[in-house]
Amino acid sequence: MRTIVTMARRIVDVLVPVALDQSYSYAVPAGLDVAPGTVVSVPLGARNVTGVVWADNPAPDPRLHNRLKEIGEVVDVPPLREELRRFIDWVARYTLSARGMVLRMALRRGEQLGPERVRAGVRLVSAPPARMTAARRRLLAVVADGLLHGKADAAREAGVSTGVIDALVDEGTLTVEPLPKPPAPPAPDPSFAAPDFTPEQEPAVAAMRAHATSDTFRVALLDGVTGSGKTEVYFEAVAEMARRGRQVLILMPEIALTGQFLDRFAARFGVRPLEWHSELTPRSRARTWAQVADGEARVVVGARSALFLPYADLGLIVVDEEHDQAYKQDEGAHYHARDMAVVRAHIAKIPIVLASATPSVETEVNARTGRYQRIALPSRFGGQTMPQIEAIDLRREGAPRGRFISPPLAQAVRIAVERGEQALLFLNRRGYAPLTLCRACGHRFACTICDAWLVDHRFRNRLVCHHCGFSMPRPHQCPQCGAEDTLAAIGPGVERLQEEAAALFPEARTMVLSSDLITSIETMRAELAEIAEGRVDIVIGTQLVAKGHHFPRLNLVGVIDADLGLANGDPRAAERTFQLLNQVIGRAGREQGRGLGFLQTHQPEHPVIKALVACDREAFYDSEILSRERTGYPPFGRLAALIVSGGERPATEGFARRLAALAPRHEQIAVLGPAEAPLAVIKGRYRFRLLAKAARGADLSSYLRQWMAGAPKPTGSLKLEIDVDPQSFL
Ligand code: ADP
Ligand code: ZN
């Protein structure tokens, strides 16, 4: 008889940042110290990848035992805390994303996911070498000061390869030393420039301080009109955390636009916060990631992805402009950063603040039912009144043909400019004109691979598809009938509006702000600063200008097409239009004089327009909440969209139909569709949508999981995306 002796090997499950839901088992080599959360390098196929030990595996499949690969090494970064690991599991489960994809967001630092390499420095330590070359001479000139230089930097500066350095190190001319760690960012000083709050603000300040120091999971809605001091008030919560030395995350919908915010933060706390967004250089990403992980970074201001950073001791989350749809990520893992921020706060047992002048309907309902605490700021700071809003009925007072600024609006702009004030003309349409057609034959320029018109961009002199980026030079000749110079621009875009404004007000200085005209965050910030300093009279902008800016001289806002967002069949159209227009008009009259807002509309009797004109926010929420309740839309029910796309129409539609047929029966969940998507073709891919609509209590995630488990996998060019809590219905 043979006795089988097996060495008790420790086995752990490691999650790797690739599009997989399951973790893999690895053996732990003797002497390697790992625990759940340890960041490790493991072999995966032919590569080595950075992964995270997710759990001990006390009872691995014995058949696997001897075939298991071993963990390579432990990466020298703090382990991912349980809090973050649970959050990753939660987000993956809720959004039906692969856990590896969610982990990827947490490990994203620099370009690679691997460990941050300790940067090597070189220093000149002895006399020049015997053998001299031109390359060596250039390099020695760079390091002649005897100071420590970054190895790669020195090579670049001297225009030599790092091999030249290595050879001089071998010969003893240079030594290699690790570059010192960058100094920790200075901590914000809570009493650097604390403001004096007004008696009106005091109750909110007290409530905010109590909220921040509650040491438990609590959600507060900081609710106040634009300019009421919400930022000042939540800075008090940040100050409380700074006193306790805990970390704060401030989420912003559009980090590119927050230059003013960073300055304001510095004015209040004496230091700038750290930023986190997609445009950081790989090196500063790696550095920030490490500083967040070891607790040196105290305050992070970031886009939604900052939610996945490995905070050492997160004490508070603030979600500014919580209603903003930019918080929804619609590629990869489809998650809503505001909702996931609440989840993260819940897991970490910390308070969270949602700030908005126009809360999402979901948040408003939670505040009305008392699940969230409402901390209200009653009015604008400094006695500034809210702008007065008027509708201009385009059916009676429209602009002349081919023009878009109505006579009453033009008159108001003229007066503002004469007074030396600023005016903002708002139109949420990039480019010159949304449609180009041939006057001779009626031909319309459409994208060849999307179901969309090409948008005329005169600054670039091209026709551009806003869905796939396809573009072509603006032709002089109609491709269909061959006629020359017959092409007509139909409808307005911001570029065309600028042309009109310049013609109407030749003395005024105009500026267009539109995301496609911005080359970098820096130019964007510079342009916004120019406006704030008053060097522009008429600003013409898309929704880019709506968000959070403070332009002291701006008193007039004209909305060129208030109906634009109301037209489509999107269940959130009313809410979104209300929020956006409120926010845009809120730019007016923030500092001096009375703000004025004009809404050009064909339907002045529409509830959204009426609520805006009457400044009756409650009326809007009352009617919107009622209608959501009646129709079972969020938050009175939950939705998930399934989007099937593919290169051929019949196969795509067929797959969508098969999915629908396989949907499990459920008393509280209805599956609607498939229907052709409003954007029926994007990038040559046909699109069909299914919508699962669940009653409030139903477990929609489990339902979807069960459905997908029994459904065929998309093959070939077919693709299936699942969007839980969809924001976009296109
Ligand atoms: P919101 O975030 O609600 O739009 P802000 O916090 O930006 O409002 O406040 C609007 C303006 O009023 C800002 O310039 C802000 O600095 C100023 N402000 C608000 N409250 C105070 C205060 N108590 N003392 C001094 N300035 C204040
Ligand atoms: Zn296209």
Tab-separated table of C-alpha atoms in Angstrom, residues 9-13 25 55-65 68:
chain	number	residue	atom	x	y	z
A	9	ARG	CA	0.179	24.229	0.234
A	10	ARG	CA	-1.689	27.424	0.865
A	11	ILE	CA	-4.011	28.341	-1.971
A	12	VAL	CA	-5.543	31.771	-2.547
A	13	ASP	CA	-7.957	33.195	-5.102
A	25	SER	CA	-6.493	30.042	-7.689
A	55	ALA	CA	-9.747	35.346	-0.531
A	56	ASP	CA	-8.123	32.332	1.014
A	57	ASN	CA	-9.193	29.155	-0.649
A	58	PRO	CA	-9.251	26.549	2.160
A	59	ALA	CA	-10.735	23.769	0.046
A	60	PRO	CA	-9.446	24.011	-3.503
A	61	ASP	CA	-10.360	21.396	-6.024
A	62	PRO	CA	-7.836	18.607	-5.229
A	63	ARG	CA	-7.453	17.746	-8.923
A	64	LEU	CA	-6.074	21.199	-9.490
A	65	HIS	CA	-3.706	21.049	-6.638
A	68	LEU	CA	-1.618	25.419	-9.803
